PDB file of C-alpha atoms in Angstrom:
ATOM      1  CA  MET A   1      10.050   5.836   9.964  1.00 93.00           C
ATOM      2  CA  PRO A   2       9.231   8.521   7.657  1.00 95.00           C
ATOM      3  CA  SER A   3       9.070  12.452   8.498  1.00 95.00           C
ATOM      4  CA  TRP A   4       5.378  12.021   8.534  1.00 96.00           C
ATOM      5  CA  PHE A   5       5.015   9.033  11.178  1.00 96.00           C
ATOM      6  CA  PHE A   6       4.368  10.439  14.592  1.00 96.00           C
ATOM      7  CA  PRO A   7       3.180  12.918  14.007  1.00 96.00           C
ATOM      8  CA  TYR A   8       0.466  11.678  12.355  1.00 97.00           C
ATOM      9  CA  ALA A   9       0.196   8.801  13.926  1.00 96.00           C
ATOM     10  CA  ALA A  10      -2.949   9.401  16.194  1.00 97.00           C
ATOM     11  CA  SER A  11      -4.605  10.645  12.773  1.00 97.00           C
ATOM     12  CA  LEU A  12      -3.266   8.057  11.116  1.00 97.00           C
ATOM     13  CA  SER A  13      -4.348   5.530  14.388  1.00 96.00           C
ATOM     14  CA  ARG A  14      -7.929   7.241  14.949  1.00 97.00           C
ATOM     15  CA  ASN A  15      -8.693   6.697  10.551  1.00 97.00           C
ATOM     16  CA  LEU A  16      -7.528   3.033   9.511  1.00 98.00           C
ATOM     17  CA  CYS A  17      -9.659   0.213   8.539  1.00 98.00           C
ATOM     18  CA  SER A  18     -11.548  -2.328  11.524  1.00 97.00           C
ATOM     19  CA  ASP A  19      -8.458  -4.957  13.065  1.00 97.00           C
ATOM     20  CA  PHE A  20     -11.002  -7.076  10.602  1.00 97.00           C
ATOM     21  CA  THR A  21     -10.638  -5.399   7.110  1.00 97.00           C
ATOM     22  CA  ILE A  22      -6.803  -4.823   8.385  1.00 97.00           C
ATOM     23  CA  ASP A  23      -6.691  -8.552   8.616  1.00 97.00           C
ATOM     24  CA  ARG A  24      -7.535 -10.020   5.332  1.00 97.00           C
ATOM     25  CA  TYR A  25      -6.718  -7.341   3.649  1.00 97.00           C
ATOM     26  CA  THR A  26      -3.387  -7.629   4.081  1.00 96.00           C
ATOM     27  CA  THR A  27      -3.453 -11.659   4.377  1.00 95.00           C
ATOM     28  CA  MET A  28      -4.990 -11.941   1.049  1.00 95.00           C
ATOM     29  CA  HIS A  29      -3.717  -9.016  -0.956  1.00 94.00           C
ATOM     30  CA  ASP A  30      -1.523 -11.075  -3.352  1.00 94.00           C
ATOM     31  CA  CYS A  31      -3.630 -13.790  -3.582  1.00 95.00           C
ATOM     32  CA  GLY A  32      -3.833 -13.649  -7.289  1.00 94.00           C
ATOM     33  CA  LYS A  33       0.106 -13.414  -7.707  1.00 93.00           C
ATOM     34  CA  PRO A  34       0.255 -17.442  -8.661  1.00 93.00           C
ATOM     35  CA  LYS A  35      -2.205 -15.983 -12.167  1.00 95.00           C
ATOM     36  CA  VAL A  36      -0.060 -13.533 -12.962  1.00 92.00           C
ATOM     37  CA  LYS A  37       3.193 -14.850 -12.413  1.00 95.00           C
ATOM     38  CA  ILE A  38       6.424 -14.730 -15.583  1.00 94.00           C
ATOM     39  CA  LEU A  39       9.346 -15.469 -15.147  1.00 93.00           C
ATOM     40  CA  SER A  40      12.605 -12.413 -16.384  1.00 90.00           C
ATOM     41  CA  GLU A  41      14.464 -12.522 -18.745  1.00 92.00           C
ATOM     42  CA  LYS A  42      16.940 -11.975 -15.927  1.00 89.00           C
ATOM     43  CA  GLY A  43      15.971 -15.165 -15.157  1.00 91.00           C
ATOM     44  CA  THR A  44      13.821 -13.442 -11.339  1.00 87.00           C
ATOM     45  CA  PHE A  45       9.703 -14.238 -11.432  1.00 90.00           C
ATOM     46  CA  GLN A  46       7.958 -11.154 -11.855  1.00 89.00           C
ATOM     47  CA  PHE A  47       3.598 -10.379 -10.984  1.00 91.00           C
ATOM     48  CA  PRO A  48       2.480  -7.801 -13.755  1.00 91.00           C
ATOM     49  CA  GLY A  49      -1.291  -6.687 -12.600  1.00 92.00           C
ATOM     50  CA  HIS A  50      -1.001  -8.611  -8.987  1.00 93.00           C
ATOM     51  CA  ALA A  51      -3.148  -6.143  -7.374  1.00 94.00           C
ATOM     52  CA  GLN A  52      -5.910  -6.813  -9.469  1.00 96.00           C
ATOM     53  CA  ALA A  53      -5.609 -10.338 -10.053  1.00 96.00           C
ATOM     54  CA  SER A  54      -5.860 -10.830  -6.549  1.00 96.00           C
ATOM     55  CA  TYR A  55      -8.738  -8.451  -6.615  1.00 97.00           C
ATOM     56  CA  GLU A  56     -11.152 -10.490  -9.104  1.00 97.00           C
ATOM     57  CA  THR A  57      -9.469 -13.324  -6.797  1.00 96.00           C
ATOM     58  CA  TRP A  58     -10.679 -11.529  -3.569  1.00 97.00           C
ATOM     59  CA  LEU A  59     -14.257 -11.237  -5.606  1.00 96.00           C
ATOM     60  CA  THR A  60     -14.693 -15.172  -6.360  1.00 96.00           C
ATOM     61  CA  PHE A  61     -14.556 -16.022  -2.269  1.00 93.00           C
ATOM     62  CA  SER A  62     -16.095 -12.393  -1.220  1.00 94.00           C
ATOM     63  CA  GLU A  63     -18.314 -10.166  -0.995  1.00 93.00           C
ATOM     64  CA  ASP A  64     -16.548  -7.934   1.539  1.00 95.00           C
ATOM     65  CA  GLN A  65     -16.030  -4.802  -1.509  1.00 95.00           C
ATOM     66  CA  GLU A  66     -13.686  -2.166   1.650  1.00 97.00           C
ATOM     67  CA  ILE A  67     -12.045  -5.749   1.227  1.00 97.00           C
ATOM     68  CA  GLY A  68     -11.825  -6.191  -2.148  1.00 97.00           C
ATOM     69  CA  GLU A  69     -11.004  -1.894  -2.654  1.00 97.00           C
ATOM     70  CA  LEU A  70      -7.579  -1.928  -0.201  1.00 98.00           C
ATOM     71  CA  ILE A  71      -6.638  -5.220  -2.727  1.00 97.00           C
ATOM     72  CA  ARG A  72      -7.316  -3.350  -5.830  1.00 97.00           C
ATOM     73  CA  ARG A  73      -5.004  -0.889  -5.150  1.00 96.00           C
ATOM     74  CA  ASP A  74      -2.467  -2.753  -2.319  1.00 95.00           C
ATOM     75  CA  MET A  75       0.297  -1.190  -4.838  1.00 92.00           C
ATOM     76  CA  GLU A  76      -1.241   2.432  -4.845  1.00 94.00           C
ATOM     77  CA  VAL A  77       1.173   4.120  -2.869  1.00 94.00           C
ATOM     78  CA  HIS A  78       3.991   2.382  -3.911  1.00 91.00           C
ATOM     79  CA  THR A  79       3.302   4.128  -7.581  1.00 92.00           C
ATOM     80  CA  LEU A  80       1.953   7.302  -6.909  1.00 93.00           C
ATOM     81  CA  LYS A  81       2.540  10.171  -8.772  1.00 94.00           C
ATOM     82  CA  THR A  82       2.581  13.671  -7.640  1.00 92.00           C
ATOM     83  CA  GLU A  83       0.488  15.012  -9.526  1.00 95.00           C
ATOM     84  CA  GLN A  84      -2.107  11.745  -8.187  1.00 95.00           C
ATOM     85  CA  VAL A  85      -2.052  12.095  -4.652  1.00 96.00           C
ATOM     86  CA  PRO A  86      -5.088  14.666  -3.857  1.00 96.00           C
ATOM     87  CA  GLU A  87      -6.663  11.530  -5.983  1.00 95.00           C
ATOM     88  CA  PHE A  88      -4.982   9.363  -4.008  1.00 96.00           C
ATOM     89  CA  CYS A  89      -7.063  11.238  -0.465  1.00 95.00           C
ATOM     90  CA  LYS A  90     -10.340  12.002  -2.638  1.00 93.00           C
ATOM     91  CA  GLY A  91     -13.535   9.526  -0.458  1.00 89.00           C
ATOM     92  CA  ASP A  92     -12.389   7.265   2.394  1.00 94.00           C
ATOM     93  CA  LYS A  93      -9.764   8.462   4.245  1.00 96.00           C
ATOM     94  CA  ARG A  94     -10.008   5.215   6.740  1.00 97.00           C
ATOM     95  CA  ILE A  95      -8.618   3.112   2.621  1.00 97.00           C
ATOM     96  CA  ALA A  96      -6.267   6.064   2.274  1.00 97.00           C
ATOM     97  CA  CYS A  97      -4.664   5.871   5.939  1.00 98.00           C
ATOM     98  CA  THR A  98      -4.644   2.270   6.009  1.00 98.00           C
ATOM     99  CA  LEU A  99      -3.485   2.173   2.457  1.00 97.00           C
ATOM    100  CA  LEU A 100      -0.857   4.625   3.283  1.00 97.00           C
ATOM    101  CA  LEU A 101       0.986   2.644   6.141  1.00 97.00           C
ATOM    102  CA  ALA A 102       0.402  -0.966   4.834  1.00 96.00           C
ATOM    103  CA  GLY A 103       2.455   0.522   2.461  1.00 95.00           C
ATOM    104  CA  LEU A 104       5.305   1.495   5.086  1.00 95.00           C
ATOM    105  CA  SER A 105       5.090  -1.411   6.551  1.00 92.00           C
ATOM    106  CA  GLU A 106       5.991  -3.849   3.433  1.00 90.00           C
ATOM    107  CA  ILE A 107       8.625  -1.922   2.637  1.00 89.00           C
ATOM    108  CA  HIS A 108       9.971  -2.299   5.651  1.00 82.00           C
ATOM    109  CA  SER A 109       8.829  -6.259   6.038  1.00 85.00           C
ATOM    110  CA  ASN A 110      10.691  -6.386   2.599  1.00 78.00           C
ATOM    111  CA  SER A 111      13.394  -4.788   2.656  1.00 74.00           C
ATOM    112  CA  LEU A 112      16.103  -7.910   2.775  1.00 79.00           C
ATOM    113  CA  MET A 113      14.392  -8.273  -0.837  1.00 75.00           C
ATOM    114  CA  PHE A 114      15.548  -5.188  -1.915  1.00 73.00           C
ATOM    115  CA  GLY A 115      19.053  -6.245  -0.402  1.00 77.00           C
ATOM    116  CA  GLY A 116      18.738  -4.941   2.957  1.00 80.00           C
ATOM    117  CA  MET A 117      17.920  -0.697   4.682  1.00 78.00           C
ATOM    118  CA  GLU A 118      20.981   0.032   3.262  1.00 82.00           C
ATOM    119  CA  SER A 119      20.811  -0.716  -0.699  1.00 83.00           C
ATOM    120  CA  ASP A 120      19.876   2.004  -2.883  1.00 81.00           C
ATOM    121  CA  SER A 121      16.822  -0.393  -3.376  1.00 83.00           C
ATOM    122  CA  PHE A 122      15.203   0.406   0.402  1.00 82.00           C
ATOM    123  CA  LYS A 123      16.402   4.488   0.448  1.00 86.00           C
ATOM    124  CA  ILE A 124      14.265   4.524  -3.430  1.00 87.00           C
ATOM    125  CA  LYS A 125      11.747   3.334  -1.786  1.00 88.00           C
ATOM    126  CA  PHE A 126      12.000   5.049   1.260  1.00 89.00           C
ATOM    127  CA  LYS A 127      12.328   8.189  -0.321  1.00 93.00           C
ATOM    128  CA  HIS A 128       9.263   7.540  -2.115  1.00 92.00           C
ATOM    129  CA  LEU A 129       6.851   6.952   0.369  1.00 94.00           C
ATOM    130  CA  GLU A 130       8.732   9.764   2.982  1.00 96.00           C
ATOM    131  CA  LYS A 131       7.397  12.373   0.145  1.00 95.00           C
ATOM    132  CA  LYS A 132       3.840  10.975  -0.894  1.00 96.00           C
ATOM    133  CA  GLY A 133       3.305  10.012   2.676  1.00 96.00           C
ATOM    134  CA  LYS A 134       3.662  13.268   4.115  1.00 96.00           C
ATOM    135  CA  THR A 135       1.487  14.942   0.971  1.00 96.00           C
ATOM    136  CA  ILE A 136      -0.790  12.714   2.122  1.00 97.00           C
ATOM    137  CA  CYS A 137      -1.122  13.943   6.197  1.00 97.00           C
ATOM    138  CA  GLU A 138      -1.112  16.984   4.919  1.00 97.00           C
ATOM    139  CA  LEU A 139      -3.738  17.149   2.986  1.00 97.00           C
ATOM    140  CA  LEU A 140      -5.738  14.032   5.088  1.00 97.00           C
ATOM    141  CA  PHE A 141      -5.347  15.965   7.885  1.00 96.00           C
ATOM    142  CA  PRO A 142      -5.334  19.888   7.263  1.00 92.00           C
ATOM    143  CA  LEU A 143      -3.386  21.136  10.719  1.00 79.00           C
TER     144      LEU A 143
END
């Protein structure tokens, strides 16, 4: 687990979206992937713009904007640049906390796809989340 997880666990858990919202978000966050699926030159499938496509797909059958926002922003925690972290933390704290913990769950649940937790790919993703997650927690929950 990243260094920020346990010191901020209670604050994070008190500031999550509802169980219902998290359930729908984590179930539906990739629902637009079939629309954007391409075969790369390397012979692997890629899904460019899948978060936006999933958001648009979600809106065709639900008006729930909170779940839509989580789906639309699903990849942010993985792609944030240092200078974007303050903006990520603005607005609804529940969205930021939910996205952060979902991102942590995603890299762990997908670790085998990256080559396992000892792979360079996983370590790079984990290091990114370690650094950005620490800054996010410090901004959301100043001591």
